C-alpha positions as a Markdown table, in Angstrom:
| # | Residue | x | y | z |
|---|---|---|---|---|
| 1 | Met | -26.0 | 96.8 | 1.6 |
| 2 | Lys | -24.0 | 94.1 | 0.0 |
| 3 | Lys | -21.8 | 93.8 | 3.1 |
| 4 | Leu | -24.9 | 93.2 | 5.2 |
| 5 | Asp | -26.1 | 90.4 | 2.9 |
| 6 | Ser | -22.6 | 88.7 | 3.2 |
| 7 | Asn | -22.8 | 88.7 | 7.0 |
| 8 | Gln | -26.3 | 87.2 | 6.9 |
| 9 | Asp | -25.1 | 84.4 | 4.6 |
| 10 | Lys | -22.2 | 83.7 | 7.0 |
| 11 | Glu | -24.5 | 83.5 | 10.0 |
| 12 | Leu | -26.9 | 81.1 | 8.1 |
| 13 | Leu | -24.0 | 78.9 | 7.2 |
| 14 | Leu | -22.7 | 78.8 | 10.8 |
| 15 | Glu | -26.2 | 77.8 | 12.1 |
| 16 | Glu | -26.5 | 75.1 | 9.4 |
| 17 | Leu | -23.0 | 73.7 | 10.4 |
| 18 | Lys | -24.1 | 73.6 | 14.1 |
| 19 | Arg | -27.3 | 71.8 | 13.2 |
| 20 | Leu | -25.4 | 69.3 | 11.1 |
| 21 | Arg | -22.9 | 68.7 | 13.9 |
| 22 | Lys | -25.7 | 68.0 | 16.4 |
| 23 | Glu | -27.4 | 65.6 | 14.0 |
| 24 | Asn | -24.1 | 63.8 | 13.4 |
| 25 | Lys | -23.5 | 63.5 | 17.1 |
| 26 | Lys | -27.0 | 62.1 | 17.5 |
| 27 | Leu | -26.5 | 59.6 | 14.7 |
| 28 | Ala | -23.2 | 58.5 | 16.2 |
| 29 | Ser | -24.9 | 57.9 | 19.6 |
| 30 | Gln | -27.6 | 55.9 | 17.9 |
| 31 | Lys | -25.0 | 53.8 | 16.0 |
| 32 | Asp | -23.2 | 53.0 | 19.3 |
| 33 | Lys | -26.5 | 51.9 | 20.8 |
| 34 | Ile | -27.4 | 49.7 | 17.8 |
| 35 | Lys | -23.9 | 48.1 | 17.8 |
| 36 | Ala | -24.2 | 47.4 | 21.5 |
| 37 | Lys | -27.6 | 45.8 | 20.9 |
| 38 | Tyr | -26.2 | 43.8 | 18.0 |
| 39 | Asp | -23.2 | 42.5 | 20.1 |
| 40 | Lys | -25.6 | 41.5 | 22.9 |
| 41 | Thr | -27.9 | 39.7 | 20.6 |
| 42 | Lys | -25.0 | 37.9 | 18.9 |
| 43 | Lys | -23.7 | 36.7 | 22.3 |
| 44 | Glu | -27.2 | 35.4 | 23.3 |
| 45 | Leu | -27.5 | 33.5 | 20.0 |
| 46 | Lys | -24.0 | 32.0 | 20.4 |
| 47 | Lys | -24.9 | 31.0 | 24.0 |
| 48 | Lys | -28.2 | 29.5 | 22.9 |
| 49 | Arg | -26.5 | 27.4 | 20.1 |
| 50 | Arg | -24.2 | 25.9 | 22.7 |
| 51 | Ser | -27.1 | 24.8 | 25.0 |
| 52 | Glu | -27.7 | 21.1 | 25.4 |
| 53 | Asp | -31.3 | 21.3 | 24.2 |
| 54 | Asn | -30.2 | 22.9 | 21.0 |
| 55 | Ile | -27.4 | 20.3 | 20.4 |
| 56 | Asp | -30.0 | 17.5 | 20.6 |
| 57 | Arg | -32.2 | 19.4 | 18.2 |
| 58 | Arg | -29.4 | 19.9 | 15.7 |
| 59 | Thr | -28.2 | 16.3 | 15.9 |
| 60 | Lys | -31.7 | 15.0 | 15.3 |
| 61 | Ser | -32.1 | 17.2 | 12.3 |
| 62 | Ile | -29.3 | 15.3 | 10.4 |
| 63 | Thr | -30.8 | 12.9 | 7.8 |
| 64 | Leu | -28.8 | 10.0 | 6.3 |
| 65 | Glu | -30.6 | 9.0 | 3.0 |
| 66 | Pro | -30.0 | 5.5 | 1.7 |
| 67 | Val | -28.3 | 4.8 | -1.6 |
| 68 | Pro | -30.8 | 3.8 | -4.3 |
| 69 | Gly | -31.4 | 0.1 | -4.1 |
| 70 | His | -29.7 | -0.2 | -0.7 |
| 71 | Arg | -30.9 | 0.1 | 2.9 |
| 72 | Phe | -27.9 | 2.0 | 4.1 |
| 73 | Pro | -26.6 | 5.6 | 3.5 |
| 74 | Leu | -23.5 | 6.4 | 1.4 |
| 75 | Ile | -21.5 | 7.5 | 4.5 |
| 76 | Val | -22.0 | 4.2 | 6.2 |
| 77 | Ile | -20.9 | 2.3 | 3.1 |
| 78 | Gln | -17.8 | 4.5 | 2.7 |
| 79 | Leu | -17.0 | 4.1 | 6.4 |
| 80 | Cys | -17.2 | 0.3 | 6.3 |
| 81 | Val | -15.2 | -0.1 | 3.1 |
| 82 | Leu | -12.4 | 2.3 | 4.2 |
| 83 | Ile | -12.1 | 0.8 | 7.7 |
| 84 | Tyr | -11.9 | -2.7 | 6.2 |
| 85 | Met | -9.5 | -1.8 | 3.4 |
| 86 | Arg | -7.1 | 0.6 | 5.2 |
| 87 | Thr | -6.8 | -1.3 | 8.5 |
| 88 | Pro | -6.0 | -4.8 | 9.6 |
| 89 | Cys | -9.6 | -5.2 | 10.8 |
| 90 | Gly | -11.7 | -8.1 | 9.7 |
| 91 | Leu | -15.3 | -7.9 | 8.6 |
| 92 | Arg | -16.7 | -8.6 | 12.0 |
| 93 | Thr | -14.4 | -6.1 | 13.6 |
| 94 | Val | -15.7 | -3.4 | 11.2 |
| 95 | Val | -19.3 | -4.2 | 12.3 |
| 96 | Thr | -18.2 | -3.9 | 16.0 |
| 97 | Ile | -16.7 | -0.5 | 15.3 |
| 98 | Leu | -20.0 | 0.6 | 13.6 |
| 99 | Glu | -21.9 | -0.7 | 16.6 |
| 100 | Ile | -19.9 | 1.7 | 18.8 |
| 101 | Phe | -20.8 | 4.6 | 16.5 |
| 102 | Ala | -24.4 | 3.6 | 16.7 |
| 103 | Glu | -24.2 | 3.4 | 20.5 |
| 104 | Leu | -22.9 | 7.0 | 20.7 |
| 105 | Leu | -25.1 | 8.6 | 18.0 |
| 106 | Gly | -28.3 | 6.7 | 18.8 |
| 107 | Asp | -31.1 | 6.7 | 16.4 |
| 108 | Thr | -29.4 | 9.2 | 14.2 |
| 109 | Phe | -26.9 | 6.6 | 13.0 |
| 110 | Gly | -29.5 | 4.0 | 12.0 |
| 111 | Lys | -29.1 | 0.3 | 11.6 |
| 112 | Val | -25.7 | -1.4 | 11.6 |
| 113 | Pro | -24.9 | -3.6 | 8.6 |
| 114 | Cys | -24.0 | -7.3 | 9.1 |
| 115 | Tyr | -20.5 | -8.5 | 8.0 |
| 116 | Asn | -21.9 | -10.2 | 4.9 |
| 117 | Thr | -23.3 | -6.8 | 3.7 |
| 118 | Val | -19.9 | -5.2 | 4.2 |
| 119 | Glu | -18.2 | -8.0 | 2.3 |
| 120 | Asn | -20.7 | -7.5 | -0.6 |
| 121 | Trp | -19.9 | -3.8 | -0.7 |
| 122 | Val | -16.2 | -4.4 | -0.9 |
| 123 | Lys | -16.6 | -7.0 | -3.7 |
| 124 | Lys | -19.0 | -4.7 | -5.7 |
| 125 | Leu | -16.6 | -1.8 | -5.6 |
| 126 | Gly | -13.7 | -4.1 | -6.4 |
| 127 | Leu | -15.4 | -5.6 | -9.5 |
| 128 | Ser | -16.5 | -2.1 | -10.6 |
| 129 | Val | -12.9 | -0.8 | -10.5 |
| 130 | Tyr | -11.5 | -4.0 | -12.1 |
| 131 | Gln | -13.9 | -3.7 | -15.1 |
| 132 | Asp | -13.0 | 0.0 | -15.8 |
| 133 | Glu | -12.5 | 0.3 | -19.6 |
| 134 | Gln | -9.0 | 1.1 | -20.9 |
| 135 | Pro | -7.7 | 2.7 | -17.7 |
| 136 | Cys | -4.2 | 3.3 | -19.2 |
| 137 | Lys | -5.3 | 4.7 | -22.6 |
| 138 | Asp | -3.0 | 7.6 | -23.7 |
| 139 | Lys | -0.8 | 7.0 | -20.7 |
| 140 | Lys | 2.9 | 5.9 | -20.5 |
| 141 | Phe | 3.0 | 2.8 | -18.3 |
| 142 | Ala | 4.9 | -0.4 | -17.5 |
| 143 | Met | 3.5 | -3.8 | -16.5 |
| 144 | Val | 4.5 | -5.8 | -13.5 |
| 145 | Val | 3.7 | -9.6 | -13.8 |
| 146 | Asp | 4.0 | -12.3 | -11.1 |
| 147 | Glu | 2.3 | -15.4 | -9.8 |
| 148 | Ser | 1.4 | -16.2 | -6.2 |
| 149 | Ile | 2.4 | -19.2 | -4.3 |
| 150 | Ala | -0.1 | -22.1 | -4.6 |
| 151 | Ile | -3.3 | -21.8 | -2.5 |
| 152 | Asn | -5.0 | -25.2 | -2.3 |
| 153 | Gly | -3.4 | -26.1 | -5.7 |
| 154 | Gln | -4.4 | -22.8 | -7.3 |
| 155 | Lys | -2.2 | -19.9 | -8.4 |
| 156 | Leu | -3.0 | -16.3 | -9.0 |
| 157 | Leu | -1.3 | -14.6 | -12.0 |
| 158 | Leu | -1.4 | -10.9 | -11.5 |
| 159 | Thr | -0.7 | -8.1 | -14.0 |
| 160 | Leu | -0.3 | -4.5 | -12.7 |
| 161 | Ala | 0.2 | -1.2 | -14.5 |
| 162 | Ile | 2.6 | 1.4 | -12.9 |
| 163 | Pro | 4.1 | 4.6 | -14.3 |
| 164 | Ser | 6.9 | 3.8 | -16.7 |
| 165 | Glu | 8.8 | 6.9 | -15.7 |
| 166 | His | 10.3 | 6.8 | -12.2 |
| 167 | Gln | 8.5 | 9.2 | -9.9 |
| 168 | Gly | 11.6 | 10.1 | -7.8 |
| 169 | Arg | 10.4 | 7.7 | -5.1 |
| 170 | Pro | 9.5 | 4.0 | -4.8 |
| 171 | Ile | 6.2 | 2.9 | -6.3 |
| 172 | Lys | 3.2 | 3.3 | -4.0 |
| 173 | His | -0.1 | 1.5 | -4.1 |
| 174 | Glu | -1.9 | 4.6 | -5.3 |
| 175 | Asp | 0.2 | 4.4 | -8.5 |
| 176 | Val | -1.1 | 1.0 | -9.3 |
| 177 | Thr | -3.9 | -0.2 | -11.7 |
| 178 | Ile | -4.8 | -3.9 | -11.8 |
| 179 | Leu | -5.1 | -5.0 | -15.4 |
| 180 | Asp | -5.5 | -8.7 | -15.1 |
| 181 | Met | -6.1 | -11.4 | -12.5 |
| 182 | Ser | -6.1 | -15.1 | -13.6 |
| 183 | Val | -6.5 | -18.2 | -11.5 |
| 184 | Gly | -5.3 | -21.7 | -12.5 |
| 185 | Lys | -3.3 | -24.7 | -11.3 |
| 186 | Gly | -0.2 | -23.3 | -13.1 |
| 187 | Phe | 0.8 | -21.0 | -15.9 |
| 188 | Asn | 3.3 | -21.9 | -18.6 |
| 189 | Gly | 5.0 | -19.5 | -20.9 |
| 190 | Asp | 2.2 | -19.5 | -23.5 |
| 191 | Asp | -0.4 | -18.8 | -20.7 |
| 192 | Val | 1.6 | -15.9 | -19.4 |
| 193 | Gln | 2.0 | -14.5 | -23.0 |
| 194 | Ser | -1.8 | -14.8 | -23.5 |
| 195 | Arg | -2.6 | -13.0 | -20.3 |
| 196 | Ile | -0.1 | -10.2 | -21.1 |
| 197 | Glu | -1.9 | -9.7 | -24.5 |
| 198 | Glu | -5.3 | -9.6 | -22.8 |
| 199 | Ala | -4.0 | -7.1 | -20.2 |
| 200 | Glu | -2.7 | -5.0 | -23.0 |
| 201 | Lys | -6.1 | -4.9 | -24.6 |
| 202 | Ser | -7.9 | -4.1 | -21.4 |
| 203 | Ala | -5.3 | -1.3 | -20.7 |
| 204 | Gly | -6.0 | 0.4 | -24.0 |
| 205 | Asn | -2.4 | 0.8 | -24.7 |
| 206 | Ala | 0.9 | -1.1 | -25.0 |
| 207 | Pro | 3.4 | -1.0 | -22.1 |
| 208 | Asp | 6.8 | 0.6 | -22.4 |
| 209 | Tyr | 8.3 | -2.4 | -20.8 |
| 210 | Ile | 7.5 | -5.3 | -18.4 |
| 211 | Ile | 9.0 | -6.1 | -15.0 |
| 212 | Ser | 9.0 | -9.6 | -13.5 |
| 213 | Asp | 11.2 | -12.0 | -11.5 |
| 214 | Asn | 13.4 | -14.6 | -13.1 |
| 215 | Gly | 10.8 | -17.3 | -13.3 |
| 216 | His | 11.2 | -19.3 | -16.6 |
| 217 | Asn | 7.5 | -19.2 | -17.4 |
| 218 | Leu | 7.3 | -15.4 | -16.9 |
| 219 | Thr | 10.5 | -14.8 | -18.9 |
| 220 | Lys | 9.3 | -17.0 | -21.8 |
| 221 | Gly | 5.8 | -15.3 | -21.8 |
| 222 | Ile | 7.3 | -11.8 | -21.8 |
| 223 | Thr | 9.8 | -12.7 | -24.5 |
| 224 | Gly | 6.9 | -14.1 | -26.6 |
| 225 | Ser | 4.9 | -10.9 | -26.2 |
| 226 | Arg | 7.9 | -9.0 | -27.8 |
| 227 | His | 8.0 | -6.4 | -25.0 |
| 228 | Ile | 11.2 | -5.2 | -23.3 |
| 229 | His | 11.8 | -7.3 | -20.2 |
| 230 | His | 13.5 | -5.8 | -17.1 |
| 231 | Ala | 14.4 | -8.3 | -14.4 |
| 232 | Asp | 13.4 | -7.3 | -10.9 |
| 233 | Ile | 16.6 | -6.2 | -9.0 |
| 234 | Ser | 15.8 | -7.9 | -5.7 |
| 235 | His | 15.1 | -11.3 | -7.2 |
| 236 | Ser | 18.1 | -11.0 | -9.5 |
| 237 | Met | 20.4 | -10.2 | -6.6 |
| 238 | Gly | 18.8 | -13.2 | -4.7 |
| 239 | Val | 19.5 | -15.5 | -7.7 |
| 240 | Ile | 23.1 | -14.3 | -7.8 |
| 241 | Leu | 23.6 | -15.1 | -4.1 |
| 242 | Lys | 22.0 | -18.5 | -4.5 |
| 243 | Asn | 24.2 | -19.4 | -7.4 |
| 244 | Val | 27.4 | -18.4 | -5.6 |
| 245 | Tyr | 26.7 | -19.7 | -2.0 |
| 246 | Glu | 24.0 | -22.4 | -2.0 |
| 247 | Lys | 26.3 | -25.4 | -2.4 |
| 248 | Gln | 29.3 | -24.0 | -0.6 |
| 249 | Ser | 30.2 | -26.4 | 2.3 |
| 250 | Asp | 30.8 | -23.7 | 5.0 |
| 251 | Phe | 27.5 | -22.0 | 4.0 |
| 252 | Val | 25.5 | -25.2 | 4.2 |
| 253 | Glu | 27.2 | -26.2 | 7.5 |
| 254 | Phe | 26.6 | -22.8 | 9.1 |
| 255 | Thr | 22.9 | -22.5 | 8.1 |
| 256 | Thr | 22.2 | -26.1 | 9.2 |
| 257 | Leu | 23.9 | -25.4 | 12.5 |
| 258 | Leu | 21.7 | -22.3 | 13.0 |
| 259 | Gly | 18.6 | -24.4 | 12.6 |
| 260 | Lys | 19.8 | -27.0 | 15.1 |
| 261 | Lys | 20.8 | -24.3 | 17.7 |
| 262 | Arg | 17.3 | -22.7 | 17.4 |
| 263 | Leu | 15.7 | -26.0 | 18.3 |
| 264 | Gln | 18.3 | -26.8 | 21.0 |
| 265 | Tyr | 18.2 | -23.5 | 22.8 |
| 266 | His | 14.5 | -22.8 | 22.4 |
| 267 | Leu | 12.8 | -22.1 | 25.8 |
| 268 | Thr | 16.1 | -22.0 | 27.6 |
| 269 | Asp | 18.0 | -19.1 | 29.2 |
| 270 | Lys | 20.1 | -18.9 | 26.0 |
| 271 | Ala | 17.1 | -18.3 | 23.8 |
| 272 | Tyr | 17.2 | -14.5 | 24.0 |
| 273 | Leu | 20.2 | -14.4 | 21.7 |
| 274 | Leu | 18.8 | -16.9 | 19.1 |
| 275 | Pro | 19.3 | -16.1 | 15.4 |
| 276 | Pro | 16.3 | -14.9 | 13.4 |
| 277 | Asn | 14.3 | -17.7 | 11.7 |
| 278 | Met | 15.5 | -18.4 | 8.1 |
| 279 | Arg | 12.7 | -18.3 | 5.5 |
| 280 | Thr | 12.2 | -21.3 | 3.2 |
| 281 | Ile | 10.7 | -19.2 | 0.4 |
| 282 | Ser | 12.9 | -16.5 | -1.1 |
| 283 | Arg | 15.6 | -17.5 | 1.3 |
| 284 | Phe | 18.4 | -15.8 | -0.5 |
| 285 | Met | 16.5 | -12.5 | -0.8 |
| 286 | Asn | 16.1 | -12.5 | 3.0 |
| 287 | Met | 19.5 | -13.4 | 4.3 |
| 288 | Ser | 20.3 | -10.0 | 5.8 |
| 289 | Ser | 18.6 | -10.6 | 9.2 |
| 290 | Trp | 20.7 | -13.6 | 10.2 |
| 291 | Val | 23.9 | -12.5 | 8.5 |
| 292 | Phe | 23.8 | -9.1 | 10.4 |
| 293 | Trp | 22.8 | -11.0 | 13.6 |
| 294 | Gly | 26.0 | -13.2 | 13.2 |
| 295 | Asn | 28.2 | -10.1 | 12.8 |
| 296 | Glu | 26.6 | -8.4 | 15.8 |
| 297 | Met | 27.3 | -11.5 | 17.9 |
| 298 | Leu | 30.9 | -11.5 | 16.8 |
| 299 | Asp | 31.2 | -7.8 | 17.8 |
| 300 | Cys | 29.8 | -8.4 | 21.3 |
| 301 | Tyr | 31.1 | -11.9 | 21.8 |
| 302 | Asp | 33.9 | -11.0 | 24.3 |
| 303 | Thr | 31.4 | -9.1 | 26.5 |
| 304 | Leu | 29.0 | -12.0 | 26.8 |
| 305 | Pro | 28.7 | -14.2 | 30.0 |
| 306 | Glu | 30.9 | -17.3 | 29.9 |
| 307 | Lys | 27.9 | -19.6 | 29.7 |
| 308 | Ile | 26.6 | -17.8 | 26.6 |
| 309 | Gln | 30.0 | -17.7 | 25.0 |
| 310 | Glu | 30.2 | -21.5 | 25.2 |
| 311 | Ala | 26.7 | -21.8 | 23.7 |
| 312 | Tyr | 27.5 | -19.6 | 20.8 |
| 313 | Ala | 31.2 | -20.4 | 20.3 |
| 314 | Phe | 30.4 | -22.0 | 16.9 |
| 315 | Ile | 30.0 | -18.5 | 15.5 |
| 316 | Lys | 33.7 | -17.8 | 15.8 |
| 317 | Asp | 34.4 | -20.7 | 13.4 |
| 318 | Tyr | 32.5 | -19.0 | 10.7 |
| 319 | Glu | 33.7 | -15.5 | 11.2 |
| 320 | Ser | 35.3 | -15.2 | 7.7 |
| 321 | Leu | 32.0 | -16.4 | 6.0 |
| 322 | Leu | 29.9 | -13.9 | 8.0 |
| 323 | Lys | 32.3 | -11.0 | 7.2 |
| 324 | Glu | 32.2 | -12.0 | 3.5 |
| 325 | Leu | 28.4 | -12.2 | 3.4 |
| 326 | Gln | 28.0 | -8.9 | 5.2 |
| 327 | Ala | 30.2 | -7.1 | 2.6 |
| 328 | Val | 28.1 | -8.6 | -0.3 |
| 329 | Leu | 24.8 | -7.9 | 1.4 |
| 330 | Cys | 25.7 | -4.4 | 2.3 |
| 331 | Ala | 26.5 | -3.7 | -1.4 |
| 332 | Val | 23.3 | -5.4 | -2.5 |
| 333 | Arg | 21.2 | -3.3 | -0.1 |
| 334 | His | 23.0 | -0.1 | -1.3 |
| 335 | Val | 22.5 | -0.6 | -5.0 |
| 336 | Glu | 18.8 | -1.7 | -4.5 |
| 337 | Ala | 18.2 | 1.5 | -2.5 |
| 338 | Ile | 19.7 | 3.6 | -5.3 |
| 339 | Cys | 17.6 | 2.0 | -8.0 |
| 340 | Lys | 14.3 | 2.0 | -6.0 |
| 341 | Asn | 14.6 | 5.6 | -4.7 |
| 342 | Glu | 16.3 | 7.3 | -7.6 |
| 343 | Gly | 15.2 | 5.1 | -10.5 |
| 344 | Phe | 17.2 | 3.0 | -12.9 |
| 345 | Ser | 19.0 | 5.0 | -15.5 |
| 346 | Ile | 22.4 | 5.0 | -17.2 |
| 347 | Met | 23.7 | 7.4 | -14.5 |
| 348 | Thr | 22.4 | 5.4 | -11.5 |
| 349 | Ser | 23.6 | 2.1 | -13.1 |
| 350 | Arg | 27.1 | 3.5 | -13.4 |
| 351 | Lys | 26.9 | 4.7 | -9.8 |
| 352 | Cys | 25.9 | 1.1 | -8.7 |
| 353 | Lys | 28.7 | -0.5 | -10.7 |
| 354 | Leu | 31.3 | 1.8 | -9.2 |
| 355 | His | 30.1 | 0.8 | -5.7 |
| 356 | Ile | 30.3 | -2.9 | -6.5 |
| 357 | Ile | 33.8 | -2.5 | -7.9 |
| 358 | Thr | 34.9 | -0.6 | -4.8 |
| 359 | His | 33.2 | -2.6 | -2.1 |
| 360 | Val | 32.7 | -6.1 | -3.4 |
| 361 | Leu | 35.6 | -6.8 | -5.9 |
| 362 | Gly | 38.4 | -5.0 | -4.1 |
| 363 | Asn | 40.8 | -7.4 | -2.2 |
| 364 | Ala | 37.9 | -10.0 | -1.9 |
| 365 | His | 37.5 | -13.7 | -1.5 |
| 366 | Ser | 37.1 | -15.6 | -4.8 |
| 367 | Arg | 33.4 | -16.2 | -4.1 |
| 368 | Gln | 32.8 | -12.6 | -3.3 |
| 369 | Val | 34.5 | -11.6 | -6.6 |
| 370 | His | 32.3 | -14.1 | -8.4 |
| 371 | Ala | 29.2 | -12.5 | -6.8 |
| 372 | Gly | 30.5 | -9.0 | -7.7 |
| 373 | Ile | 31.1 | -10.0 | -11.4 |
| 374 | Lys | 27.5 | -11.5 | -11.6 |
| 375 | Met | 26.1 | -8.2 | -10.2 |
| 376 | Leu | 28.0 | -6.2 | -12.8 |
| 377 | Glu | 26.7 | -8.4 | -15.5 |
| 378 | Tyr | 23.1 | -7.8 | -14.3 |
| 379 | Phe | 23.6 | -4.0 | -14.5 |
| 380 | Asn | 25.3 | -4.2 | -17.9 |
| 381 | Arg | 22.4 | -6.3 | -19.2 |
| 382 | Glu | 19.7 | -4.0 | -17.9 |
| 383 | Glu | 21.6 | -0.8 | -18.9 |
| 384 | Ala | 21.7 | -2.1 | -22.5 |
| 385 | Leu | 17.9 | -1.9 | -22.7 |
| 386 | Leu | 17.8 | 1.8 | -21.8 |
| 387 | Thr | 17.8 | 4.8 | -24.0 |
| 388 | Ala | 19.8 | 7.9 | -23.2 |
| 389 | Asn | 17.4 | 9.8 | -20.9 |
| 390 | Met | 15.3 | 7.0 | -19.5 |
| 391 | Ser | 14.8 | 6.6 | -15.7 |
| 392 | Ile | 12.6 | 3.6 | -15.1 |
| 393 | Asn | 11.4 | 1.3 | -12.3 |
| 394 | Val | 13.2 | -2.1 | -12.0 |
| 395 | Ser | 11.6 | -3.3 | -8.8 |
| 396 | Ser | 8.5 | -5.5 | -8.5 |
| 397 | Asp | 8.2 | -5.0 | -4.7 |
| 398 | Ile | 4.8 | -3.4 | -5.2 |
| 399 | Ile | 3.3 | -6.7 | -6.6 |
| 400 | Glu | 4.7 | -8.6 | -3.6 |
| 401 | Ser | 3.1 | -6.1 | -1.3 |
| 402 | Thr | -0.2 | -6.5 | -3.2 |
| 403 | Phe | -0.1 | -10.2 | -2.7 |
| 404 | Gly | 0.6 | -9.6 | 1.0 |
| 405 | Ile | -2.5 | -7.4 | 1.3 |
| 406 | Tyr | -4.6 | -10.1 | -0.3 |
| 407 | Lys | -3.1 | -12.7 | 1.9 |
| 408 | Ser | -4.0 | -10.6 | 5.0 |
| 409 | Lys | -7.6 | -10.3 | 3.9 |
| 410 | Lys | -8.4 | -13.9 | 2.7 |
| 411 | Ser | -9.4 | -16.8 | 4.9 |
| 412 | Pro | -6.5 | -18.6 | 6.6 |
| 413 | Asn | -8.3 | -21.9 | 5.6 |
| 414 | Lys | -6.3 | -22.9 | 2.5 |
| 415 | Leu | -9.1 | -25.2 | 1.4 |
| 416 | Tyr | -10.9 | -22.1 | 0.1 |
| 417 | Gly | -8.3 | -21.5 | -2.6 |
| 418 | Val | -8.6 | -18.2 | -4.5 |
| 419 | Thr | -12.1 | -16.8 | -3.9 |
| 420 | Ser | -14.0 | -13.7 | -4.9 |
| 421 | Phe | -12.1 | -11.9 | -2.1 |
| 422 | Val | -9.5 | -11.5 | -4.8 |
| 423 | Leu | -11.6 | -8.4 | -5.8 |
| 424 | Thr | -10.0 | -6.6 | -2.8 |
| 425 | Ile | -6.8 | -6.4 | -5.0 |
| 426 | Pro | -8.1 | -3.9 | -7.6 |
| 427 | Leu | -10.0 | -1.9 | -5.0 |
| 428 | Tyr | -7.1 | -1.3 | -2.6 |
| 429 | Pro | -5.1 | 1.1 | -4.8 |
| 430 | Lys | -8.2 | 3.3 | -5.2 |
| 431 | Val | -8.9 | 3.7 | -1.5 |
| 432 | Ser | -5.4 | 3.5 | 0.0 |
| 433 | Asn | -5.4 | 7.2 | 1.0 |
| 434 | Glu | -7.5 | 10.3 | 1.0 |
| 435 | Ser | -6.2 | 11.8 | -2.3 |
| 436 | Val | -7.1 | 8.7 | -4.4 |
| 437 | Thr | -10.3 | 8.0 | -2.6 |
| 438 | Lys | -11.7 | 11.4 | -3.7 |
| 439 | Thr | -11.5 | 10.2 | -7.3 |
| 440 | Ile | -13.7 | 7.2 | -6.9 |
| 441 | Asn | -17.5 | 7.7 | -7.1 |
| 442 | Phe | -18.7 | 5.2 | -4.4 |
| 443 | Lys | -22.4 | 5.9 | -5.1 |
| 444 | Glu | -22.3 | 5.3 | -8.8 |
| 445 | Arg | -20.1 | 2.2 | -8.6 |
| 446 | Ile | -22.1 | 0.6 | -5.7 |
| 447 | Val | -25.4 | 1.1 | -7.6 |
| 448 | Asn | -24.2 | -0.1 | -11.0 |
| 449 | Val | -22.9 | -3.5 | -9.8 |
| 450 | Lys | -25.3 | -6.2 | -8.6 |
| 451 | Leu | -24.6 | -9.3 | -6.5 |
| 452 | Lys | -25.4 | -11.5 | -9.5 |
| 453 | Asp | -22.6 | -9.7 | -11.4 |
| 454 | Ile | -20.1 | -10.9 | -8.7 |
| 455 | Ser | -21.5 | -14.4 | -8.9 |
| 456 | Thr | -21.2 | -14.5 | -12.7 |
| 457 | Trp | -17.7 | -13.1 | -12.6 |
| 458 | Ser | -16.6 | -15.7 | -10.0 |
| 459 | Thr | -18.1 | -18.6 | -12.1 |
| 460 | Glu | -16.3 | -17.4 | -15.2 |
| 461 | His | -12.9 | -16.6 | -13.7 |
| 462 | Leu | -12.4 | -18.6 | -10.5 |
| 463 | Ser | -12.1 | -22.3 | -9.7 |
| 464 | Lys | -14.5 | -24.3 | -7.5 |
| 465 | Asn | -14.6 | -23.4 | -3.8 |
| 466 | Trp | -13.9 | -26.7 | -2.1 |
| 467 | Val | -15.3 | -25.5 | 1.2 |
| 468 | Thr | -18.6 | -24.9 | -0.4 |
| 469 | Glu | -18.4 | -28.3 | -2.1 |
| 470 | Arg | -17.6 | -29.9 | 1.2 |
| 471 | Thr | -20.6 | -28.2 | 2.9 |
| 472 | Lys | -23.0 | -29.3 | 0.2 |
| 473 | Thr | -21.7 | -32.9 | 0.2 |
| 474 | Leu | -22.0 | -33.2 | 4.0 |
| 475 | Arg | -25.4 | -31.6 | 4.0 |
| 476 | Lys | -26.7 | -34.2 | 1.6 |
| 477 | Val | -25.5 | -37.0 | 3.8 |
| 478 | Ser | -27.1 | -35.5 | 6.9 |
C-alpha cells in the first residue's frame, strides 16, 4: 500500500513540473513580446524627439530670467564679460558677437545689451573683486610693485600679491591678486612705502618679500617698509648690460648705424633684410632681437646677392661686437629661464653662477668679463637673502603683462589718462580661464555693486578725466 502511495506522489510531482515548465515558457514568451514593444516605443520616442517640430518646442521652452535689478539674464552678462576680458575684442565687437547669437537663436536670446552696459558690468565686477576683504589672510604671499609709464602726465602704481613659494612654473595671471592701485603724477620713496603699508593692511597679512625693478623710488619705499627686497632678474640683467655697453664707442656707432640703415633702406628692395626696430623704453632688456639678427646676417653673408652684400657690408666691421653681445645675451637668457621656470633657490643660483663662469668669463673680452662679474654679484646678493630651503620668484614679468593687458583695453587717446577702465586689472586674474572663473559668483557681485559705487570710487582714487573736461568746456561755448 505504501508503494502505491509513493508512485502516486511521483506522478503528481511530474505533472506539477510539466505545468510549471509550460507556465515558464508562456511567461518567457510574454517577456519577449513586452521587450519588443518597449524597444519599438523607445525608437519612436527617440525619432519624435529629433523631429523639427519638437526641436522648436524644446528651444522655446528655455527661459532666461534676468538678474535682480538688471534687464539681462546671468548667462548674457557672463558671456559679455568673458568675451571682452579673454579676447582682444572691444566693447562694440562684443555687442556684434551677441547680435549674431540673437540672430541665430531668435526671440529665445532676448535683447542685446549696448556697449555701455557691457562696460558697466566689467567695472562692477572689477570693483567688487578689488574690494574683497583681506584676500591673502592666512596665506604665504609675496608682493610685486611697479609703476606704469606716464599716461597724460599720470602714473599708475600697482601692487600685486603672488605665491611666495615657486610653483614649479612661471607665475600665471590666475595666481595674481591685486592689492592696491594708486594714480598720481609721480611717486617718491615715501609714497611707495605708504602704498605698500596700505596694501599690507588690505591683504590681511605681511608679505614674505617684495619684488620690484631697480627704480630708486621703489627701492627706497621697499627698504622703508622693512621687507626683504628681491630685484627682478630681467631688469637687473638689463641694468648690467646698460652699465657695461651704453657708452662704448663701437656699441654707440653700430646702434646709430642700424637706425640710419632702417631709414635709408625702408621701402627699397633691400628692406626685406632690415634689422628689427630697437625699443627706446627698456632698450637693454630687449637687445636680443637685433643682436641675433646681426649674427644671423654674418652667418649667411657669403650667400647673399652681391648688391645686398654691399648694402649690409657694415655688419662685417662689427663682427667681434656682435659675437661678444651674443655670448652675453645667451647666458642672460639661460639664467633667466632657470630662475623663472625652476624658481630662485641656493641650488639654482649656483647653477646659474656656474653657467656664467663657464660661458661668459672664460677667455672673454674685458667688457664681457665685466658683465659676467656684475651678473655674479647680482646672484650673490640675492642668494644672501635666502634661507636654506627657500625656492622663490624673482621675476616681475607678471606685472609687466598686467600693464600690457590694461594698455590693450584702455582708450588709445592719451588725453583720457588713467580712467575707471583700470578696474579691468583686478577682474582679469579672476576670469582668465575656466578654473578660476568657477570660483567667482557673478550674480552676487553684479547685484551688490551699483553704478554710483563706481562713480564714488573714481572720484576718490582717480584724477580728472581731461576728455570729459574738454567736452564740458566746448559744450558751454556752443
